[in-house]
Tab-separated table of C-alpha atoms in Angstrom:
chain	number	residue	atom	x	y	z
E	1	UNK	CA	-14.481	-36.665	8.186
E	2	UNK	CA	-14.569	-34.285	5.211
E	3	UNK	CA	-17.122	-32.087	7.018
E	4	UNK	CA	-14.929	-32.030	10.118
E	5	UNK	CA	-11.910	-30.898	8.108
E	6	UNK	CA	-14.019	-28.252	6.397
E	7	UNK	CA	-15.235	-26.920	9.754
E	8	UNK	CA	-11.660	-26.904	11.037
E	9	UNK	CA	-10.445	-25.003	7.980
E	10	UNK	CA	-13.266	-22.483	8.364
E	11	UNK	CA	-12.343	-21.989	12.019
E	12	UNK	CA	-8.679	-21.379	11.254
E	13	UNK	CA	-9.632	-19.191	8.315
E	14	UNK	CA	-11.787	-16.936	10.490
E	15	UNK	CA	-9.119	-16.947	13.181
E	16	UNK	CA	-6.501	-15.848	10.644
E	17	UNK	CA	-8.697	-12.996	9.450
E	18	UNK	CA	-9.105	-11.811	13.042
E	19	UNK	CA	-5.383	-12.187	13.741
E	20	UNK	CA	-4.461	-10.233	10.632
E	21	UNK	CA	-6.940	-7.521	11.589
E	22	UNK	CA	-5.388	-7.286	15.066
E	23	UNK	CA	-1.903	-6.919	13.603
E	24	UNK	CA	-3.232	-4.319	11.178
E	25	UNK	CA	-4.338	-2.263	14.173
E	26	UNK	CA	-0.702	-1.849	15.227
E	27	UNK	CA	0.655	-1.743	11.674
E	28	UNK	CA	-1.745	1.078	10.843
E	29	UNK	CA	-0.373	3.172	13.696
E	30	UNK	CA	3.180	2.658	12.449
E	31	UNK	CA	2.570	3.141	8.723
E	32	UNK	CA	0.373	6.182	9.273
E	33	UNK	CA	2.852	7.816	11.621
E	34	UNK	CA	5.847	6.970	9.446
E	35	UNK	CA	4.286	8.301	6.246
E	36	UNK	CA	3.165	11.488	7.984
E	37	UNK	CA	6.574	12.223	9.523
E	38	UNK	CA	9.266	10.871	7.173
E	39	UNK	CA	9.203	13.637	4.557
E	40	UNK	CA	8.487	16.199	7.250
E	41	UNK	CA	11.521	14.981	9.215
E	42	UNK	CA	13.811	15.321	6.194
E	43	UNK	CA	12.477	18.832	5.536
E	44	UNK	CA	13.069	19.642	9.226
E	45	UNK	CA	16.682	18.447	8.842
E	46	UNK	CA	17.128	20.854	5.908
E	47	UNK	CA	16.869	18.541	2.892
E	48	UNK	CA	15.083	19.905	-0.194
E	49	UNK	CA	12.386	18.209	-2.300
E	50	UNK	CA	14.930	16.808	-4.738
E	51	UNK	CA	16.674	14.868	-1.961
E	52	UNK	CA	13.382	13.621	-0.528
E	53	UNK	CA	12.378	12.453	-4.003
E	54	UNK	CA	15.783	10.805	-4.447
E	55	UNK	CA	15.252	8.779	-1.250
E	56	UNK	CA	11.992	7.455	-2.655
E	57	UNK	CA	13.617	6.744	-6.016
E	58	UNK	CA	16.425	4.697	-4.460
E	59	UNK	CA	13.938	2.759	-2.330
E	60	UNK	CA	11.826	2.034	-5.395
E	61	UNK	CA	14.857	0.857	-7.378
E	62	UNK	CA	15.775	-1.625	-4.662
E	63	UNK	CA	12.157	-2.688	-4.408
E	64	UNK	CA	11.836	-3.318	-8.136
E	65	UNK	CA	14.977	-5.447	-8.052
E	66	UNK	CA	13.839	-7.753	-5.260
E	67	UNK	CA	10.065	-7.769	-5.805
E	68	UNK	CA	9.842	-10.925	-7.996
E	69	UNK	CA	11.848	-12.862	-5.417
E	70	UNK	CA	9.296	-11.878	-2.768
E	71	UNK	CA	6.619	-13.945	-4.495
E	72	UNK	CA	9.032	-16.861	-4.880
E	73	UNK	CA	9.983	-17.001	-1.215
E	74	UNK	CA	6.400	-16.581	-0.015
E	75	UNK	CA	5.349	-19.541	-2.173
E	76	UNK	CA	8.331	-21.500	-0.851
E	77	UNK	CA	8.178	-20.582	2.842
E	78	UNK	CA	4.558	-19.522	3.362
E	79	UNK	CA	2.608	-16.301	3.622
E	80	UNK	CA	2.670	-16.111	7.435
E	81	UNK	CA	6.460	-15.922	7.513
E	82	UNK	CA	6.274	-13.290	4.789
E	83	UNK	CA	4.015	-11.147	6.972
E	84	UNK	CA	6.389	-11.537	9.927
E	85	UNK	CA	9.419	-10.537	7.830
E	86	UNK	CA	7.566	-7.516	6.486
E	87	UNK	CA	6.822	-6.508	10.086
E	88	UNK	CA	10.495	-6.812	11.019
E	89	UNK	CA	11.452	-4.574	8.092
E	90	UNK	CA	8.907	-1.980	9.243
E	91	UNK	CA	10.321	-2.143	12.784
E	92	UNK	CA	13.868	-1.531	11.540
E	93	UNK	CA	12.702	1.322	9.292
E	94	UNK	CA	11.296	3.159	12.321
E	95	UNK	CA	14.208	2.264	14.609
E	96	UNK	CA	16.808	3.697	12.215
E	97	UNK	CA	15.139	7.108	12.451
E	98	UNK	CA	15.555	6.971	16.221
E	99	UNK	CA	19.317	6.432	16.088
E	100	UNK	CA	20.574	8.331	13.031
E	101	UNK	CA	20.241	11.576	11.044
E	102	UNK	CA	22.749	10.708	8.296
E	103	UNK	CA	21.388	10.660	4.749
E	104	UNK	CA	22.544	7.097	3.871
E	105	UNK	CA	20.692	5.658	6.875
E	106	UNK	CA	17.676	7.889	6.260
E	107	UNK	CA	17.500	6.434	2.745
E	108	UNK	CA	18.019	2.920	4.166
E	109	UNK	CA	15.051	3.500	6.456
E	110	UNK	CA	12.768	4.370	3.560
E	111	UNK	CA	14.114	1.409	1.585
E	112	UNK	CA	13.181	-0.945	4.429
E	113	UNK	CA	9.770	0.710	4.570
E	114	UNK	CA	9.366	-0.028	0.853
E	115	UNK	CA	10.483	-3.651	1.317
E	116	UNK	CA	7.984	-4.008	4.158
E	117	UNK	CA	5.235	-2.696	1.912
E	118	UNK	CA	6.108	-5.005	-0.983
E	119	UNK	CA	6.494	-8.157	1.058
E	120	UNK	CA	3.538	-7.390	3.287
E	121	UNK	CA	1.118	-6.616	0.476
E	122	UNK	CA	1.852	-9.906	-1.297
E	123	UNK	CA	1.932	-11.983	1.880
E	124	UNK	CA	-1.279	-10.531	3.338
E	125	UNK	CA	-3.199	-10.987	0.090
E	126	UNK	CA	-2.083	-14.611	-0.267
E	127	UNK	CA	-2.705	-15.223	3.450
E	128	UNK	CA	-6.308	-14.037	3.111
E	129	UNK	CA	-7.057	-15.940	-0.103
E	130	UNK	CA	-5.734	-19.222	1.288
E	131	UNK	CA	-7.517	-18.636	4.596
E	132	UNK	CA	-10.995	-17.767	3.285
E	133	UNK	CA	-10.973	-18.178	-0.533
E	134	UNK	CA	-11.612	-15.762	-3.426
E	135	UNK	CA	-15.391	-15.622	-2.934
E	136	UNK	CA	-16.049	-12.537	-0.820
E	137	UNK	CA	-12.371	-11.546	-0.931
E	138	UNK	CA	-13.275	-7.898	-1.511
E	139	UNK	CA	-15.345	-7.775	1.672
E	140	UNK	CA	-12.642	-9.462	3.786
E	141	UNK	CA	-9.927	-7.213	2.393
E	142	UNK	CA	-12.223	-4.283	3.122
E	143	UNK	CA	-12.713	-5.316	6.759
E	144	UNK	CA	-9.054	-6.055	7.556
E	145	UNK	CA	-7.953	-2.914	5.715
E	146	UNK	CA	-10.570	-0.871	7.577
E	147	UNK	CA	-8.968	-1.892	10.876
E	148	UNK	CA	-5.619	-0.781	9.447
E	149	UNK	CA	-7.114	2.533	8.373
E	150	UNK	CA	-8.788	3.133	11.734
E	151	UNK	CA	-5.407	2.619	13.396
E	152	UNK	CA	-3.899	5.070	10.933
E	153	UNK	CA	-6.190	7.646	12.514
E	154	UNK	CA	-4.163	7.237	15.707
E	155	UNK	CA	-0.665	7.014	14.231
E	156	UNK	CA	-0.274	10.348	12.407
E	157	UNK	CA	-1.978	12.470	15.085
E	158	UNK	CA	-0.165	10.803	17.985
E	159	UNK	CA	3.255	10.667	16.318
E	160	UNK	CA	2.823	14.214	15.004
E	161	UNK	CA	1.926	15.504	18.471
E	162	UNK	CA	4.914	13.718	20.039
E	163	UNK	CA	7.264	15.089	17.365
E	164	UNK	CA	5.904	18.622	17.813
E	165	UNK	CA	5.884	18.543	21.633
E	166	UNK	CA	8.903	16.394	22.538
E	167	UNK	CA	10.863	15.576	19.407
E	168	UNK	CA	11.064	13.342	16.348
E	169	UNK	CA	13.172	10.649	18.027
E	170	UNK	CA	10.557	9.821	20.635
E	171	UNK	CA	7.881	9.833	17.940
E	172	UNK	CA	9.782	7.225	15.934
E	173	UNK	CA	10.481	5.238	19.120
E	174	UNK	CA	6.720	5.104	19.717
E	175	UNK	CA	6.265	3.740	16.190
E	176	UNK	CA	9.006	1.136	16.710
E	177	UNK	CA	7.359	-0.155	19.892
E	178	UNK	CA	3.956	-0.355	18.179
E	179	UNK	CA	5.442	-2.426	15.357
E	180	UNK	CA	7.003	-4.904	17.764
E	181	UNK	CA	3.720	-5.369	19.649
E	182	UNK	CA	1.872	-5.974	16.384
E	183	UNK	CA	4.328	-8.710	15.390
E	184	UNK	CA	3.900	-10.490	18.716
E	185	UNK	CA	0.100	-10.339	18.499
E	186	UNK	CA	0.095	-11.732	14.952
E	187	UNK	CA	2.433	-14.575	15.839
E	188	UNK	CA	0.248	-15.621	18.777
E	189	UNK	CA	-3.151	-15.418	17.067
E	190	UNK	CA	-2.644	-16.955	13.596
E	191	UNK	CA	-1.569	-20.184	11.912
E	192	UNK	CA	-0.266	-21.053	8.470
E	193	UNK	CA	-3.388	-21.229	6.208
E	194	UNK	CA	-4.475	-24.897	5.918
E	195	UNK	CA	-5.163	-24.523	2.177
E	196	UNK	CA	-1.721	-23.123	1.409
E	197	UNK	CA	0.841	-25.429	-0.181
E	198	UNK	CA	4.476	-24.413	-0.196
E	199	UNK	CA	7.414	-25.026	-2.438
E	200	UNK	CA	5.463	-26.514	-5.355
E	201	UNK	CA	4.693	-23.653	-7.749
E	202	UNK	CA	8.068	-22.317	-8.890
E	203	UNK	CA	10.700	-24.204	-10.819
E	204	UNK	CA	13.399	-21.776	-9.696
E	205	UNK	CA	14.023	-18.233	-8.527
E	206	UNK	CA	14.929	-17.307	-12.115
E	207	UNK	CA	11.467	-18.447	-13.219
E	208	UNK	CA	9.953	-16.003	-10.734
E	209	UNK	CA	11.705	-13.133	-12.530
E	210	UNK	CA	10.753	-14.471	-15.943
E	211	UNK	CA	7.074	-14.622	-14.993
E	212	UNK	CA	7.003	-10.850	-14.525
E	213	UNK	CA	7.242	-10.464	-18.292
E	214	UNK	CA	4.786	-13.243	-19.172
E	215	UNK	CA	1.434	-12.059	-17.808
E	216	UNK	CA	-1.898	-13.366	-19.031
E	217	UNK	CA	-4.219	-10.794	-20.711
E	218	UNK	CA	-6.135	-9.944	-17.517
E	219	UNK	CA	-2.917	-9.484	-15.556
E	220	UNK	CA	-1.518	-7.396	-18.412
E	221	UNK	CA	-4.404	-4.974	-17.922
E	222	UNK	CA	-3.561	-4.823	-14.202
E	223	UNK	CA	-0.023	-3.868	-15.252
E	224	UNK	CA	-1.345	-0.907	-17.269
E	225	UNK	CA	-3.526	0.241	-14.391
E	226	UNK	CA	-0.788	0.060	-11.772
E	227	UNK	CA	1.887	1.745	-13.941
E	228	UNK	CA	-0.240	4.805	-14.663
E	229	UNK	CA	-1.604	4.998	-11.123
E	230	UNK	CA	1.773	4.651	-9.451
E	231	UNK	CA	3.509	7.146	-11.744
E	232	UNK	CA	0.792	9.715	-11.127
E	233	UNK	CA	0.846	9.310	-7.351
E	234	UNK	CA	4.649	9.088	-7.076
E	235	UNK	CA	5.123	12.524	-8.621
E	236	UNK	CA	3.941	14.096	-5.364
E	237	UNK	CA	2.821	11.678	-2.638
E	238	UNK	CA	6.290	10.914	-1.140
E	239	UNK	CA	6.802	14.683	-0.660
E	240	UNK	CA	3.292	15.558	0.548
E	241	UNK	CA	4.129	16.227	4.206
E	242	UNK	CA	7.154	18.327	3.201
E	243	UNK	CA	4.914	20.232	0.754
E	244	UNK	CA	2.499	20.996	3.589
E	245	UNK	CA	5.424	22.085	5.763
E	246	UNK	CA	6.405	24.583	3.062
E	247	UNK	CA	2.920	26.104	3.267
E	248	UNK	CA	3.170	26.672	7.013
E	249	UNK	CA	1.581	23.520	8.445
E	250	UNK	CA	3.482	22.227	11.499
E	251	UNK	CA	4.048	18.629	12.592
E	252	UNK	CA	0.896	18.423	14.694
E	253	UNK	CA	-1.371	19.827	11.960
E	254	UNK	CA	0.116	17.538	9.294
E	255	UNK	CA	-0.500	14.629	11.657
E	256	UNK	CA	-4.113	15.702	12.158
E	257	UNK	CA	-4.684	16.027	8.419
E	258	UNK	CA	-3.271	12.538	7.927
E	259	UNK	CA	-5.664	11.359	10.612
E	260	UNK	CA	-8.576	12.911	8.715
E	261	UNK	CA	-7.405	11.004	5.631
E	262	UNK	CA	-7.309	7.773	7.633
E	263	UNK	CA	-10.783	8.338	9.072
E	264	UNK	CA	-12.207	8.826	5.570
E	265	UNK	CA	-10.391	5.695	4.436
E	266	UNK	CA	-11.398	3.562	7.402
E	267	UNK	CA	-15.081	4.458	7.430
E	268	UNK	CA	-15.580	3.725	3.736
E	269	UNK	CA	-13.386	0.638	3.203
E	270	UNK	CA	-15.956	-2.007	4.238
E	271	UNK	CA	-18.600	-0.453	1.980
E	272	UNK	CA	-16.201	-0.115	-0.950
E	273	UNK	CA	-15.092	-3.723	-0.442
E	274	UNK	CA	-18.701	-4.874	-0.769
E	275	UNK	CA	-19.251	-2.596	-3.770
E	276	UNK	CA	-16.186	-4.140	-5.403
E	277	UNK	CA	-17.778	-7.579	-5.114
E	278	UNK	CA	-21.103	-6.233	-6.397
E	279	UNK	CA	-20.156	-3.718	-9.100
E	280	UNK	CA	-16.802	-5.063	-10.268
E	281	UNK	CA	-13.234	-3.971	-9.644
E	282	UNK	CA	-12.865	-1.714	-12.723
E	283	UNK	CA	-15.793	0.496	-11.707
E	284	UNK	CA	-14.397	1.043	-8.215
E	285	UNK	CA	-10.884	1.579	-9.567
E	286	UNK	CA	-12.252	4.256	-11.913
E	287	UNK	CA	-13.843	5.988	-8.933
E	288	UNK	CA	-10.532	5.846	-7.092
E	289	UNK	CA	-8.680	7.593	-9.910
E	290	UNK	CA	-11.288	10.353	-10.263
E	291	UNK	CA	-11.112	11.122	-6.557
E	292	UNK	CA	-7.304	11.153	-6.642
E	293	UNK	CA	-7.216	13.548	-9.602
E	294	UNK	CA	-9.493	16.035	-7.829
E	295	UNK	CA	-7.453	15.800	-4.616
E	296	UNK	CA	-4.226	16.395	-6.517
E	297	UNK	CA	-5.551	19.594	-8.083
E	298	UNK	CA	-6.640	20.904	-4.682
E	299	UNK	CA	-3.194	20.218	-3.213
E	300	UNK	CA	-1.366	22.449	-5.690
E	301	UNK	CA	-2.023	25.254	-3.227
E	302	UNK	CA	-3.256	23.682	0.055
E	303	UNK	CA	-4.500	26.945	1.524
E	304	UNK	CA	-6.813	27.878	3.096
E	305	UNK	CA	-7.047	24.978	5.543
E	306	UNK	CA	-10.479	23.926	4.268
E	307	UNK	CA	-9.021	23.135	0.837
E	308	UNK	CA	-6.330	20.980	2.452
E	309	UNK	CA	-8.956	19.241	4.566
E	310	UNK	CA	-11.107	18.377	1.535
E	311	UNK	CA	-8.044	17.158	-0.378
E	312	UNK	CA	-6.976	14.826	2.431
E	313	UNK	CA	-10.502	13.410	2.688
E	314	UNK	CA	-10.510	12.711	-1.062
E	315	UNK	CA	-7.087	11.031	-0.810
E	316	UNK	CA	-8.486	8.750	1.897
E	317	UNK	CA	-11.543	7.892	-0.183
E	318	UNK	CA	-9.380	7.191	-3.233
E	319	UNK	CA	-7.117	4.804	-1.315
E	320	UNK	CA	-10.150	3.105	0.243
E	321	UNK	CA	-11.560	2.460	-3.231
E	322	UNK	CA	-8.221	1.219	-4.585
E	323	UNK	CA	-7.321	-1.353	-1.911
E	324	UNK	CA	-10.113	-3.935	-2.307
E	325	UNK	CA	-10.707	-3.341	-6.019
E	326	UNK	CA	-7.106	-3.756	-7.144
E	327	UNK	CA	-6.530	-6.742	-4.835
E	328	UNK	CA	-9.532	-8.460	-6.382
E	329	UNK	CA	-8.525	-7.490	-9.932
E	330	UNK	CA	-5.209	-9.313	-9.479
E	331	UNK	CA	-6.814	-12.332	-7.776
E	332	UNK	CA	-9.336	-12.649	-10.593
E	333	UNK	CA	-6.615	-12.404	-13.220
E	334	UNK	CA	-5.185	-15.682	-11.900
E	335	UNK	CA	-8.464	-17.240	-10.682
E	336	UNK	CA	-6.661	-17.980	-7.407
E	337	UNK	CA	-3.684	-19.794	-8.988
E	338	UNK	CA	-0.077	-18.784	-8.252
E	339	UNK	CA	-1.227	-15.743	-6.308
E	340	UNK	CA	2.177	-14.927	-4.828
E	341	UNK	CA	3.628	-14.905	-8.325
E	342	UNK	CA	0.861	-12.638	-9.607
E	343	UNK	CA	0.980	-10.135	-6.742
E	344	UNK	CA	4.778	-10.005	-6.796
E	345	UNK	CA	4.821	-9.524	-10.571
E	346	UNK	CA	2.307	-6.680	-10.336
E	347	UNK	CA	4.294	-5.076	-7.528
E	348	UNK	CA	7.463	-5.257	-9.618
E	349	UNK	CA	5.774	-3.486	-12.515
E	350	UNK	CA	4.154	-1.078	-10.063
E	351	UNK	CA	7.522	-0.017	-8.661
E	352	UNK	CA	9.146	0.708	-12.024
E	353	UNK	CA	7.385	4.089	-12.495
E	354	UNK	CA	8.118	4.832	-8.826
E	355	UNK	CA	11.846	4.873	-9.624
E	356	UNK	CA	11.967	8.055	-11.758
E	357	UNK	CA	8.703	9.703	-10.676
E	358	UNK	CA	9.595	10.936	-7.138
E	359	UNK	CA	12.909	12.387	-8.307
E	360	UNK	CA	11.191	13.980	-11.300
E	361	UNK	CA	8.469	15.363	-9.065
E	362	UNK	CA	10.975	16.747	-6.581
E	363	UNK	CA	13.064	18.446	-9.249
E	364	UNK	CA	9.970	19.870	-10.976
E	365	UNK	CA	8.789	21.172	-7.600
E	366	UNK	CA	12.119	22.889	-6.866
E	367	UNK	CA	12.538	24.351	-10.375
E	368	UNK	CA	8.965	25.244	-11.444
E	369	UNK	CA	6.829	24.932	-8.347
E	370	UNK	CA	4.106	22.577	-7.069
E	371	UNK	CA	1.875	23.112	-10.095
E	372	UNK	CA	4.251	21.040	-12.256
E	373	UNK	CA	4.197	17.692	-10.366
E	374	UNK	CA	0.653	18.034	-9.055
E	375	UNK	CA	-0.821	19.205	-12.361
E	376	UNK	CA	0.951	16.446	-14.306
E	377	UNK	CA	-0.331	13.867	-11.832
E	378	UNK	CA	-3.930	15.044	-12.204
E	379	UNK	CA	-3.712	14.640	-15.989
E	380	UNK	CA	-2.279	11.103	-15.737
E	381	UNK	CA	-4.881	9.963	-13.195
E	382	UNK	CA	-7.689	11.386	-15.332
E	383	UNK	CA	-6.420	9.478	-18.373
E	384	UNK	CA	-6.396	6.273	-16.311
E	385	UNK	CA	-9.973	6.912	-15.163
E	386	UNK	CA	-11.032	7.182	-18.817
E	387	UNK	CA	-9.263	3.887	-19.653
E	388	UNK	CA	-11.017	2.158	-16.775
E	389	UNK	CA	-14.380	3.583	-17.822
E	390	UNK	CA	-13.934	2.169	-21.322
E	391	UNK	CA	-12.808	-1.189	-19.921
E	392	UNK	CA	-15.850	-1.308	-17.668
E	393	UNK	CA	-18.194	-0.774	-20.607
E	394	UNK	CA	-16.738	-3.550	-22.749
E	395	UNK	CA	-16.155	-6.098	-19.947
E	396	UNK	CA	-18.787	-8.783	-19.578
E	397	UNK	CA	-19.094	-10.442	-16.171
E	398	UNK	CA	-18.113	-14.078	-16.313
E	399	UNK	CA	-19.926	-16.863	-14.560
E	400	UNK	CA	-20.147	-17.084	-10.810
E	401	UNK	CA	-18.451	-20.446	-11.117
E	402	UNK	CA	-15.269	-18.613	-12.060
E	403	UNK	CA	-15.796	-16.062	-9.283
E	404	UNK	CA	-15.072	-13.239	-11.706
E	405	UNK	CA	-16.749	-9.884	-12.053
E	406	UNK	CA	-14.033	-7.610	-13.414
C-alpha cells in the first residue's frame, strides 16, 4: 500500500512538473513581451525616465506591503491556487495596456505585473518542492525555467514586431490572449501536490509579517544577497527598453534583442541548474553577479549593435545562473520547512531596495546620463560577487542527508 501511494505521488509529481512547464511556455511569451514593451510604450507616449522609474517604484512599494501575506495565503489555500491567481494578475496587467493610456492605469498595470511576479515565484517554488522534493530541485527548476525562457524568445520578437507593424494595442492583446491560454492549460494538466498540507503552518496573518524580520542565519545571508542584487539591477533594468529607444533602437529591434537574451537564458538554464546541484548555489550566484556587472558596463553606451548584442547575451546568462541557484539557496535555508514563508519573506526583503532604486536610477539618468545608474549598478554587483566568493570559500558542504550544498 505504501509503495502504491509512493508511485501515485511520483506520477502526480511528474505530471505537475510537466503541467507547470506547459504553462511556463505561455507565461514566457507574456512576460518576455511585456518586459520588452512596457518601458518602450511609456517612452513612446512621451514619458521620461523619471516617470518610468516612478511606475516601478510604486509597484515595488505595493509589492513590499503585500508580499508577506502572499506566503500566508499560499500556505493556507495551496500553491496551485497561488499560481492561478498570479496568472490572472498577469492577464489583467496586459489587458489594461490594451484599453488605457492614462498614467494611473499604466502604473496599475505594472503593479499587477509585480504582484503576479511575487505570487507566482513563491507559488511555483512551493509547488515544485511539494511535487518532487528538494533533492534535484535545481535541475527541475532549471528545466521548467528553460521552457519559460524558450517561450520568452517568442514573446519579445513577436510582440515587438506587432507593435512596430500594427500598433502597441494589438501587441498587448496578443499577450493577454497568451496568458489566458496558459491559465487554462495549467488548470487542466495539474493537481494540488499530494505532499502539500494547507492551513497548518501559520498562527495568523500577523505572524507572517513578523517572520520577515526573524530569519535563521542561512536565510539572513539570502537577504543580503537579494538586497544588493535587486538594488543593483533596479537602478536600470526597468528602464532598459526605453534606454535602447533613446539610442535609436526601434520596437522590433528591442524585441529581437530581448529574444537573444531569452535564447541565451533558455539554452543554459538546464546546465546551470545541474551545476547548482553539483557546485553549490553560492558559486553559481557569484557567476551570475559577475556576468551582470559586465553586461551593465556594456549597456552604458549600447552602440554599436554588437556591444548591445553581447550585453543582452550576458544578461540572459546572468538570469539563467540566478534562477536555480537562488531558489535552491532559499530552499536549503529552511531545509524544506515553511517554504512559502521563506520565499515570501525573501521576496519582501528583495522588493525593499526596488522601491527607491528605479526612481533614483531614472532621475540620475535624466540629470547626469546613463553612466550614473549603470556605473553604480556595476559597482554594487561586483561587491556582491566578492561577498559570494568569500562565502563560497568558508562554506563547508553539509551531509547529503540534509540535502544541503550551499
